[in-house]
Amino acid sequence: MKMKNIQQKHPKDVIMLIVDVLDIYSGFMKGLSELIGKMKVIILVNKIDLMPKSVKLHHIEDATRMMAANQGLNVIGVYLISAKSKKNIETVLKKIDKLRYSKYSRKTNFDNCYVVGCASVGKSTFINSVKEICSGDNLTPITTSDQFQTTLDMIKVELGDKFFIVDTPGIINQHSFSAYLNYESVKMVTPKSFLKVRTYQLNNKQTLFLGGLVRLDFEEGDNISVSCFVSNTLYIHRTKLENALELYENQKYKLLVPPLEEEYNRLGKLKEHIIMIPDNENFYDLIIPGIGFMHIRGNDLKIKLTMSEKVDYQLLKSIL
Ligand code: GDP
């Protein structure tokens, strides 16, 4: 069954939209609200284990609610989870349980929960964690029976009691670096453990390279602060703007990796974007899908961003 039919046939079923904490914005895929209409949505902001302790998590929750409201989604809960470390998964399961059983009748309100999200947000990890939790304890009434049923476009996991979690195919974000990098490079740019945020105090006419994938020239402005919420294994190089081109030409595919040379064709041409930070008071997050985000503040900032023409960026007032 395709997603769009579910809305008509099982309008009471619940959608679990998983988004990546490093790129919540792209997690609200185009056309999602048409696909699911007014079905109930629980949003799971995943990979929360990556966030340093200093980050106030309720800000992330608020920002997520706002983005969901802008999309017109019928959100009934936002949870910050770590599928990997199983943080808050039980809370989510209890919420579903509560929704599922009518208080006064013995009937269930729905039997399916659809896990929806872009590729790599952690859907499989989430489902595996749910299975593990459910098989091991009595706290949640859902128990796994380890049955997989593969349909053309969805995988059903029965968690006992006629309750199914349905994995839907991840939607590949064509505007993300991860769509164009190979396994080795994706490994380098995907954060594994909690981020050691790297902060730079910059003057104008300085440049930051994120590997060889992203170049940020700080052309104008002062009092510039840039904190990089990116994988600890992604090499960041700071240099003077006047030296940047020469450095790039000498060091691409060497010091400035990824990309690797064989990825060159897939990434396509480089494109320049001029980014003005609209005020001097607030932090802004420059989100680069597949990489992470830069938390930026400065006076009268003008930045030139150079990266693959296939990748999109977003500049949002900071969610932190
Ligand atoms: P899917 O494509 O949505 O099914 O995503 P996967 O479950 O395959 O996960 C994609 C990548 O994200 C893998 O490298 C996972 O190990 C990683 N990942 C998934 N959940 C978490 C999490 O909660 N925290 C962290 N740090 N990484 C995660």
mmCIF file of C-alpha atoms and ligand atoms in Angstrom:
data_model
loop_
_atom_site.group_PDB
_atom_site.id
_atom_site.type_symbol
_atom_site.label_atom_id
_atom_site.label_comp_id
_atom_site.label_asym_id
_atom_site.label_seq_id
_atom_site.Cartn_x
_atom_site.Cartn_y
_atom_site.Cartn_z
ATOM 1 C CA MET A 1 0.000 0.000 0.000
ATOM 2 C CA LYS A 2 1.294 3.450 -0.807
ATOM 3 C CA MET A 3 1.393 6.219 1.776
ATOM 4 C CA LYS A 4 -1.255 8.289 0.091
ATOM 5 C CA ASN A 5 -3.789 5.457 0.321
ATOM 6 C CA ILE A 6 -3.231 5.061 4.023
ATOM 7 C CA GLN A 7 -4.683 8.453 4.700
ATOM 8 C CA GLN A 8 -7.961 7.363 3.106
ATOM 9 C CA LYS A 9 -8.143 3.792 4.397
ATOM 10 C CA HIS A 10 -6.679 4.151 7.875
ATOM 11 C CA PRO A 11 -7.077 7.786 8.877
ATOM 12 C CA LYS A 12 -6.747 6.920 12.561
ATOM 13 C CA ASP A 13 -3.302 5.380 12.186
ATOM 14 C CA VAL A 14 -0.425 7.359 13.577
ATOM 15 C CA ILE A 15 2.594 8.729 11.742
ATOM 16 C CA MET A 16 5.957 8.852 13.461
ATOM 17 C CA LEU A 17 8.080 11.353 11.606
ATOM 18 C CA ILE A 18 11.753 10.943 12.440
ATOM 19 C CA VAL A 19 14.024 13.914 11.814
ATOM 20 C CA ASP A 20 17.751 14.350 12.384
ATOM 21 C CA VAL A 21 18.611 16.887 15.075
ATOM 22 C CA LEU A 22 21.402 18.260 12.859
ATOM 23 C CA ASP A 23 18.967 19.014 10.055
ATOM 24 C CA ILE A 24 15.448 19.213 11.407
ATOM 25 C CA TYR A 25 14.394 21.544 8.640
ATOM 26 C CA SER A 26 15.013 19.078 5.782
ATOM 27 C CA GLY A 27 13.212 16.437 7.809
ATOM 28 C CA PHE A 28 9.911 18.016 6.855
ATOM 29 C CA MET A 29 9.938 16.663 3.348
ATOM 30 C CA LYS A 30 8.176 18.424 0.523
ATOM 31 C CA GLY A 31 4.652 17.157 0.032
ATOM 32 C CA LEU A 32 4.499 15.487 3.443
ATOM 33 C CA SER A 33 1.335 17.257 4.539
ATOM 34 C CA GLU A 34 -0.463 16.279 1.327
ATOM 35 C CA LEU A 35 0.628 12.700 1.846
ATOM 36 C CA ILE A 36 -0.637 12.365 5.382
ATOM 37 C CA GLY A 37 -3.368 14.999 5.558
ATOM 38 C CA LYS A 38 -4.720 15.381 9.059
ATOM 39 C CA MET A 39 -3.404 12.070 10.391
ATOM 40 C CA LYS A 40 -1.905 12.318 13.850
ATOM 41 C CA VAL A 41 1.835 12.909 13.793
ATOM 42 C CA ILE A 42 4.380 12.250 16.494
ATOM 43 C CA ILE A 43 7.696 13.892 15.709
ATOM 44 C CA LEU A 44 10.828 12.186 16.923
ATOM 45 C CA VAL A 45 13.896 14.409 16.830
ATOM 46 C CA ASN A 46 16.615 11.781 16.697
ATOM 47 C CA LYS A 47 20.365 11.668 17.486
ATOM 48 C CA ILE A 48 19.946 13.871 20.515
ATOM 49 C CA ASP A 49 22.980 12.097 21.991
ATOM 50 C CA LEU A 50 25.122 14.184 19.625
ATOM 51 C CA MET A 51 24.187 17.469 21.247
ATOM 52 C CA PRO A 52 26.614 18.916 23.763
ATOM 53 C CA LYS A 53 25.270 19.381 27.286
ATOM 54 C CA SER A 54 25.227 23.171 26.916
ATOM 55 C CA VAL A 55 22.447 23.009 24.355
ATOM 56 C CA LYS A 56 19.008 23.636 25.813
ATOM 57 C CA LEU A 57 16.859 20.855 24.477
ATOM 58 C CA HIS A 58 13.530 22.606 24.963
ATOM 59 C CA HIS A 59 14.599 25.198 22.386
ATOM 60 C CA ILE A 60 14.985 22.404 19.862
ATOM 61 C CA GLU A 61 11.549 21.105 20.769
ATOM 62 C CA ASP A 62 9.966 24.556 20.373
ATOM 63 C CA ALA A 63 11.640 25.134 17.011
ATOM 64 C CA THR A 64 10.453 21.729 15.801
ATOM 65 C CA ARG A 65 6.866 22.489 16.792
ATOM 66 C CA MET A 66 7.036 25.753 14.919
ATOM 67 C CA MET A 67 8.371 24.163 11.731
ATOM 68 C CA ALA A 68 5.661 21.479 11.946
ATOM 69 C CA ALA A 69 2.962 24.103 12.445
ATOM 70 C CA ASN A 70 4.186 25.950 9.363
ATOM 71 C CA GLN A 71 3.710 22.732 7.412
ATOM 72 C CA GLY A 72 0.158 22.348 8.680
ATOM 73 C CA LEU A 73 0.820 18.987 10.318
ATOM 74 C CA ASN A 74 -1.478 17.605 13.019
ATOM 75 C CA VAL A 75 1.253 17.171 15.624
ATOM 76 C CA ILE A 76 0.282 15.431 18.845
ATOM 77 C CA GLY A 77 3.741 15.155 20.344
ATOM 78 C CA VAL A 78 7.385 16.045 19.890
ATOM 79 C CA TYR A 79 10.017 13.856 21.527
ATOM 80 C CA LEU A 80 13.756 14.255 21.571
ATOM 81 C CA ILE A 81 15.199 10.774 21.297
ATOM 82 C CA SER A 82 18.316 8.821 20.643
ATOM 83 C CA ALA A 83 17.464 5.712 18.678
ATOM 84 C CA LYS A 84 21.025 4.541 19.201
ATOM 85 C CA SER A 85 21.221 4.875 22.979
ATOM 86 C CA LYS A 86 17.460 4.205 23.356
ATOM 87 C CA LYS A 87 16.884 7.475 25.148
ATOM 88 C CA ASN A 88 13.185 8.334 25.490
ATOM 89 C CA ILE A 89 12.031 5.458 23.313
ATOM 90 C CA GLU A 90 9.960 3.987 26.123
ATOM 91 C CA THR A 91 8.248 7.327 26.658
ATOM 92 C CA VAL A 92 7.255 7.313 23.001
ATOM 93 C CA LEU A 93 5.934 3.757 23.237
ATOM 94 C CA LYS A 94 3.864 4.626 26.276
ATOM 95 C CA LYS A 95 2.385 7.595 24.455
ATOM 96 C CA ILE A 96 1.384 5.358 21.550
ATOM 97 C CA ASP A 97 -0.111 2.856 23.924
ATOM 98 C CA LYS A 98 -2.171 5.538 25.575
ATOM 99 C CA LEU A 99 -3.435 6.770 22.233
ATOM 100 C CA ARG A 100 -4.178 3.295 21.042
ATOM 101 C CA TYR A 101 -6.409 2.028 23.803
ATOM 102 C CA SER A 102 -9.758 3.649 24.447
ATOM 103 C CA LYS A 103 -10.228 4.312 28.107
ATOM 104 C CA TYR A 104 -13.763 2.988 28.267
ATOM 105 C CA SER A 105 -13.970 0.288 25.660
ATOM 106 C CA ARG A 106 -11.577 -2.586 25.083
ATOM 107 C CA LYS A 107 -11.157 -1.560 21.511
ATOM 108 C CA THR A 108 -8.023 -0.183 20.009
ATOM 109 C CA ASN A 109 -8.166 3.053 18.087
ATOM 110 C CA PHE A 110 -5.608 2.009 15.493
ATOM 111 C CA ASP A 111 -3.223 -0.831 14.768
ATOM 112 C CA ASN A 112 -0.469 0.727 12.719
ATOM 113 C CA CYS A 113 2.236 3.268 13.310
ATOM 114 C CA TYR A 114 4.126 4.413 10.240
ATOM 115 C CA VAL A 115 7.732 5.395 10.622
ATOM 116 C CA VAL A 116 8.433 8.081 8.067
ATOM 117 C CA GLY A 117 11.572 10.094 7.371
ATOM 118 C CA CYS A 118 14.427 10.887 5.047
ATOM 119 C CA ALA A 119 17.177 8.339 4.462
ATOM 120 C CA SER A 120 19.730 8.185 7.306
ATOM 121 C CA VAL A 121 17.633 9.900 9.962
ATOM 122 C CA GLY A 122 17.713 6.637 11.948
ATOM 123 C CA LYS A 123 14.512 4.769 11.078
ATOM 124 C CA SER A 124 16.076 1.302 11.112
ATOM 125 C CA THR A 125 17.977 2.039 14.296
ATOM 126 C CA PHE A 126 14.754 3.232 15.904
ATOM 127 C CA ILE A 127 12.821 0.134 14.894
ATOM 128 C CA ASN A 128 15.581 -2.134 16.132
ATOM 129 C CA SER A 129 15.639 -0.324 19.456
ATOM 130 C CA VAL A 130 11.866 -0.628 19.748
ATOM 131 C CA LYS A 131 12.103 -4.341 19.067
ATOM 132 C CA GLU A 132 14.835 -4.765 21.638
ATOM 133 C CA ILE A 133 12.963 -2.832 24.292
ATOM 134 C CA CYS A 134 9.723 -4.629 23.626
ATOM 135 C CA SER A 135 11.217 -8.088 23.701
ATOM 136 C CA GLY A 136 12.942 -7.515 27.000
ATOM 137 C CA ASP A 137 10.541 -6.080 29.528
ATOM 138 C CA ASN A 138 7.010 -5.973 30.754
ATOM 139 C CA LEU A 139 6.785 -2.235 31.233
ATOM 140 C CA THR A 140 5.255 -1.773 27.832
ATOM 141 C CA PRO A 141 2.383 -4.035 26.835
ATOM 142 C CA ILE A 142 3.789 -4.321 23.350
ATOM 143 C CA THR A 143 5.893 -7.411 22.844
ATOM 144 C CA THR A 144 7.828 -8.335 19.791
ATOM 145 C CA SER A 145 7.039 -11.404 17.797
ATOM 146 C CA ASP A 146 9.858 -10.718 15.424
ATOM 147 C CA GLN A 147 7.769 -11.043 12.337
ATOM 148 C CA PHE A 148 8.804 -9.210 9.276
ATOM 149 C CA GLN A 149 6.473 -8.830 6.434
ATOM 150 C CA THR A 150 7.937 -7.215 3.405
ATOM 151 C CA THR A 151 5.639 -5.480 1.016
ATOM 152 C CA LEU A 152 6.632 -3.703 -2.120
ATOM 153 C CA ASP A 153 7.310 -0.436 -0.408
ATOM 154 C CA MET A 154 7.073 -0.985 3.347
ATOM 155 C CA ILE A 155 8.370 -3.306 6.019
ATOM 156 C CA LYS A 156 5.966 -4.334 8.750
ATOM 157 C CA VAL A 157 7.212 -5.303 12.170
ATOM 158 C CA GLU A 158 4.659 -6.931 14.397
ATOM 159 C CA LEU A 159 5.062 -6.013 18.009
ATOM 160 C CA GLY A 160 2.434 -8.422 19.295
ATOM 161 C CA ASP A 161 -1.163 -7.671 20.121
ATOM 162 C CA LYS A 162 -1.830 -6.953 16.442
ATOM 163 C CA PHE A 163 0.206 -3.818 16.691
ATOM 164 C CA PHE A 164 2.512 -3.007 13.808
ATOM 165 C CA ILE A 165 5.285 -0.596 13.282
ATOM 166 C CA VAL A 166 5.631 -0.025 9.582
ATOM 167 C CA ASP A 167 8.936 1.139 8.144
ATOM 168 C CA THR A 168 8.470 3.187 5.006
ATOM 169 C CA PRO A 169 11.243 3.653 2.459
ATOM 170 C CA GLY A 170 13.472 6.565 3.378
ATOM 171 C CA ILE A 171 13.125 9.478 1.057
ATOM 172 C CA ILE A 172 16.524 10.442 -0.279
ATOM 173 C CA ASN A 173 17.138 14.131 0.137
ATOM 174 C CA GLN A 174 18.573 15.130 -3.243
ATOM 175 C CA HIS A 175 19.758 18.413 -1.760
ATOM 176 C CA SER A 176 21.989 16.714 0.799
ATOM 177 C CA PHE A 177 25.682 15.883 0.489
ATOM 178 C CA SER A 178 24.880 12.352 1.600
ATOM 179 C CA ALA A 179 23.146 11.692 -1.729
ATOM 180 C CA TYR A 180 26.437 12.270 -3.571
ATOM 181 C CA LEU A 181 29.164 10.934 -1.295
ATOM 182 C CA ASN A 182 30.315 7.340 -1.113
ATOM 183 C CA TYR A 183 30.425 5.164 1.984
ATOM 184 C CA GLU A 184 33.897 6.256 3.149
ATOM 185 C CA SER A 185 33.053 9.949 2.979
ATOM 186 C CA VAL A 186 29.628 9.566 4.530
ATOM 187 C CA LYS A 187 31.374 7.829 7.422
ATOM 188 C CA MET A 188 33.675 10.831 7.836
ATOM 189 C CA VAL A 189 30.894 13.425 7.874
ATOM 190 C CA THR A 190 28.384 11.434 9.968
ATOM 191 C CA PRO A 191 28.857 12.171 13.653
ATOM 192 C CA LYS A 192 29.167 9.069 15.788
ATOM 193 C CA SER A 193 29.394 10.351 19.316
ATOM 194 C CA PHE A 194 28.587 13.611 20.980
ATOM 195 C CA LEU A 195 29.867 16.620 19.130
ATOM 196 C CA LYS A 196 32.929 18.467 20.266
ATOM 197 C CA VAL A 197 31.716 21.754 18.921
ATOM 198 C CA ARG A 198 34.550 23.702 17.328
ATOM 199 C CA THR A 199 34.224 27.466 17.756
ATOM 200 C CA TYR A 200 36.177 30.074 15.810
ATOM 201 C CA GLN A 201 36.452 33.791 16.527
ATOM 202 C CA LEU A 202 37.122 35.265 13.119
ATOM 203 C CA ASN A 203 37.999 38.541 11.497
ATOM 204 C CA ASN A 204 36.752 39.466 8.104
ATOM 205 C CA LYS A 205 38.757 38.254 5.126
ATOM 206 C CA GLN A 206 39.142 34.832 6.684
ATOM 207 C CA THR A 207 38.003 31.504 5.302
ATOM 208 C CA LEU A 208 36.858 28.222 6.806
ATOM 209 C CA PHE A 209 36.981 24.992 4.848
ATOM 210 C CA LEU A 210 34.887 22.015 5.942
ATOM 211 C CA GLY A 211 36.999 19.347 4.328
ATOM 212 C CA GLY A 212 36.873 20.273 0.667
ATOM 213 C CA LEU A 213 33.072 20.194 0.604
ATOM 214 C CA VAL A 214 32.191 23.606 1.953
ATOM 215 C CA ARG A 215 34.085 26.882 1.798
ATOM 216 C CA LEU A 216 32.949 29.848 3.855
ATOM 217 C CA ASP A 217 34.564 33.204 3.063
ATOM 218 C CA PHE A 218 33.842 35.847 5.675
ATOM 219 C CA GLU A 219 34.051 38.781 3.315
ATOM 220 C CA GLU A 220 32.635 41.513 5.521
ATOM 221 C CA GLY A 221 31.759 42.013 9.167
ATOM 222 C CA ASP A 222 33.500 41.864 12.527
ATOM 223 C CA ASN A 223 33.180 40.187 15.913
ATOM 224 C CA ILE A 224 32.481 36.985 14.076
ATOM 225 C CA SER A 225 31.815 33.807 16.003
ATOM 226 C CA VAL A 226 31.244 30.494 14.253
ATOM 227 C CA SER A 227 30.529 27.234 16.087
ATOM 228 C CA CYS A 228 30.574 24.146 13.916
ATOM 229 C CA PHE A 229 28.100 21.401 14.866
ATOM 230 C CA VAL A 230 29.624 18.830 12.549
ATOM 231 C CA SER A 231 31.254 15.419 12.860
ATOM 232 C CA ASN A 232 34.370 15.398 15.035
ATOM 233 C CA THR A 233 36.158 13.599 12.211
ATOM 234 C CA LEU A 234 35.440 16.264 9.601
ATOM 235 C CA TYR A 235 38.589 18.318 9.058
ATOM 236 C CA ILE A 236 38.097 22.077 9.449
ATOM 237 C CA HIS A 237 40.768 24.429 8.120
ATOM 238 C CA ARG A 238 40.968 28.134 8.817
ATOM 239 C CA THR A 239 42.996 30.434 6.627
ATOM 240 C CA LYS A 240 43.221 33.948 5.264
ATOM 241 C CA LEU A 241 40.833 34.652 2.415
ATOM 242 C CA GLU A 242 43.750 35.718 0.197
ATOM 243 C CA ASN A 243 45.352 32.275 0.614
ATOM 244 C CA ALA A 244 42.169 30.239 0.283
ATOM 245 C CA LEU A 245 42.181 29.578 -3.448
ATOM 246 C CA GLU A 246 45.787 28.456 -3.548
ATOM 247 C CA LEU A 247 45.260 26.235 -0.525
ATOM 248 C CA TYR A 248 42.215 24.676 -2.131
ATOM 249 C CA GLU A 249 43.995 23.976 -5.406
ATOM 250 C CA ASN A 250 46.979 22.408 -3.611
ATOM 251 C CA GLN A 251 45.074 20.474 -0.972
ATOM 252 C CA LYS A 252 41.849 19.240 -2.522
ATOM 253 C CA TYR A 253 41.620 15.437 -2.270
ATOM 254 C CA LYS A 254 44.631 15.576 0.105
ATOM 255 C CA LEU A 255 44.167 17.595 3.287
ATOM 256 C CA LEU A 256 40.744 18.884 2.294
ATOM 257 C CA VAL A 257 38.757 15.637 2.253
ATOM 258 C CA PRO A 258 36.069 14.623 1.678
ATOM 259 C CA PRO A 259 35.358 14.692 -1.202
ATOM 260 C CA LEU A 260 37.542 11.996 -2.628
ATOM 261 C CA GLU A 261 38.611 12.387 -6.235
ATOM 262 C CA GLU A 262 36.163 9.739 -7.470
ATOM 263 C CA GLU A 263 33.240 11.745 -6.063
ATOM 264 C CA TYR A 264 34.102 14.801 -8.111
ATOM 265 C CA ASN A 265 31.742 14.071 -11.022
ATOM 266 C CA ARG A 266 28.781 13.204 -8.842
ATOM 267 C CA LEU A 267 29.063 16.425 -6.854
ATOM 268 C CA GLY A 268 28.931 18.497 -10.023
ATOM 269 C CA LYS A 269 30.026 22.104 -10.299
ATOM 270 C CA LEU A 270 30.760 24.449 -7.432
ATOM 271 C CA LYS A 271 28.254 27.219 -6.840
ATOM 272 C CA GLU A 272 28.679 30.451 -4.880
ATOM 273 C CA HIS A 273 25.997 31.872 -2.610
ATOM 274 C CA ILE A 274 26.116 35.230 -0.851
ATOM 275 C CA ILE A 275 24.703 35.082 2.644
ATOM 276 C CA MET A 276 23.953 38.162 4.673
ATOM 277 C CA ILE A 277 23.286 37.641 8.379
ATOM 278 C CA PRO A 278 20.286 39.881 8.884
ATOM 279 C CA ASP A 279 20.980 41.225 12.360
ATOM 280 C CA ASN A 280 23.810 41.757 14.793
ATOM 281 C CA GLU A 281 21.995 40.566 17.909
ATOM 282 C CA ASN A 282 21.015 36.987 17.237
ATOM 283 C CA PHE A 283 22.693 33.776 16.316
ATOM 284 C CA TYR A 284 21.749 32.145 13.034
ATOM 285 C CA ASP A 285 22.148 28.523 12.033
ATOM 286 C CA LEU A 286 23.502 27.848 8.576
ATOM 287 C CA ILE A 287 22.330 24.312 7.868
ATOM 288 C CA ILE A 288 24.115 22.218 5.282
ATOM 289 C CA PRO A 289 22.236 18.952 4.754
ATOM 290 C CA GLY A 290 24.415 15.899 5.227
ATOM 291 C CA ILE A 291 27.067 17.872 7.123
ATOM 292 C CA GLY A 292 25.474 19.678 10.067
ATOM 293 C CA PHE A 293 25.127 23.347 10.927
ATOM 294 C CA MET A 294 27.187 26.420 11.690
ATOM 295 C CA HIS A 295 25.987 28.564 14.560
ATOM 296 C CA ILE A 296 26.969 32.085 13.507
ATOM 297 C CA ARG A 297 26.891 35.599 14.857
ATOM 298 C CA GLY A 298 28.643 38.770 13.794
ATOM 299 C CA ASN A 299 28.247 42.443 12.979
ATOM 300 C CA ASP A 300 27.090 43.209 9.447
ATOM 301 C CA LEU A 301 28.175 39.867 8.157
ATOM 302 C CA LYS A 302 28.557 38.988 4.530
ATOM 303 C CA ILE A 303 29.596 35.431 3.814
ATOM 304 C CA LYS A 304 30.352 33.745 0.534
ATOM 305 C CA LEU A 305 29.439 30.077 0.664
ATOM 306 C CA THR A 306 30.929 27.851 -2.023
ATOM 307 C CA MET A 307 29.848 24.219 -2.400
ATOM 308 C CA SER A 308 28.346 21.696 -4.816
ATOM 309 C CA GLU A 309 25.526 23.160 -6.889
ATOM 310 C CA LYS A 310 23.411 20.126 -6.020
ATOM 311 C CA VAL A 311 23.302 20.847 -2.311
ATOM 312 C CA ASP A 312 20.955 23.355 -0.702
ATOM 313 C CA TYR A 313 21.516 25.365 2.427
ATOM 314 C CA GLN A 314 19.154 26.956 4.933
ATOM 315 C CA LEU A 315 19.725 29.983 7.119
ATOM 316 C CA LEU A 316 17.416 30.081 10.132
ATOM 317 C CA LYS A 317 17.330 32.054 13.312
ATOM 318 C CA SER A 318 19.110 29.688 15.665
ATOM 319 C CA ILE A 319 17.123 26.863 17.202
ATOM 320 C CA LEU A 320 19.535 26.675 20.145
HETATM 321 P P1 GDP B 1 17.633 5.086 8.126
HETATM 322 O O1 GDP B 1 18.197 5.236 6.746
HETATM 323 O O2 GDP B 1 16.657 6.176 8.429
HETATM 324 O O3 GDP B 1 17.065 3.731 8.413
HETATM 325 O O4 GDP B 1 18.852 5.352 9.141
HETATM 326 P P2 GDP B 1 19.757 4.303 9.948
HETATM 327 O O5 GDP B 1 18.995 3.708 11.081
HETATM 328 O O6 GDP B 1 20.384 3.365 8.976
HETATM 329 O O7 GDP B 1 20.849 5.285 10.564
HETATM 330 C C1 GDP B 1 21.681 6.115 9.749
HETATM 331 C C2 GDP B 1 22.958 6.470 10.507
HETATM 332 O O8 GDP B 1 22.623 7.249 11.659
HETATM 333 C C3 GDP B 1 23.708 5.251 11.044
HETATM 334 O O9 GDP B 1 25.088 5.527 10.953
HETATM 335 C C4 GDP B 1 23.264 5.160 12.494
HETATM 336 O O10 GDP B 1 24.216 4.539 13.312
HETATM 337 C C5 GDP B 1 23.104 6.639 12.851
HETATM 338 N N1 GDP B 1 22.124 6.836 13.936
HETATM 339 C C6 GDP B 1 20.839 6.383 13.998
HETATM 340 N N2 GDP B 1 20.264 6.760 15.163
HETATM 341 C C7 GDP B 1 21.193 7.459 15.851
HETATM 342 C C8 GDP B 1 21.214 8.120 17.139
HETATM 343 O O11 GDP B 1 20.258 8.142 17.906
HETATM 344 N N3 GDP B 1 22.382 8.760 17.475
HETATM 345 C C9 GDP B 1 23.485 8.757 16.674
HETATM 346 N N4 GDP B 1 24.563 9.409 17.105
HETATM 347 N N5 GDP B 1 23.503 8.160 15.471
HETATM 348 C C10 GDP B 1 22.383 7.508 15.062
#
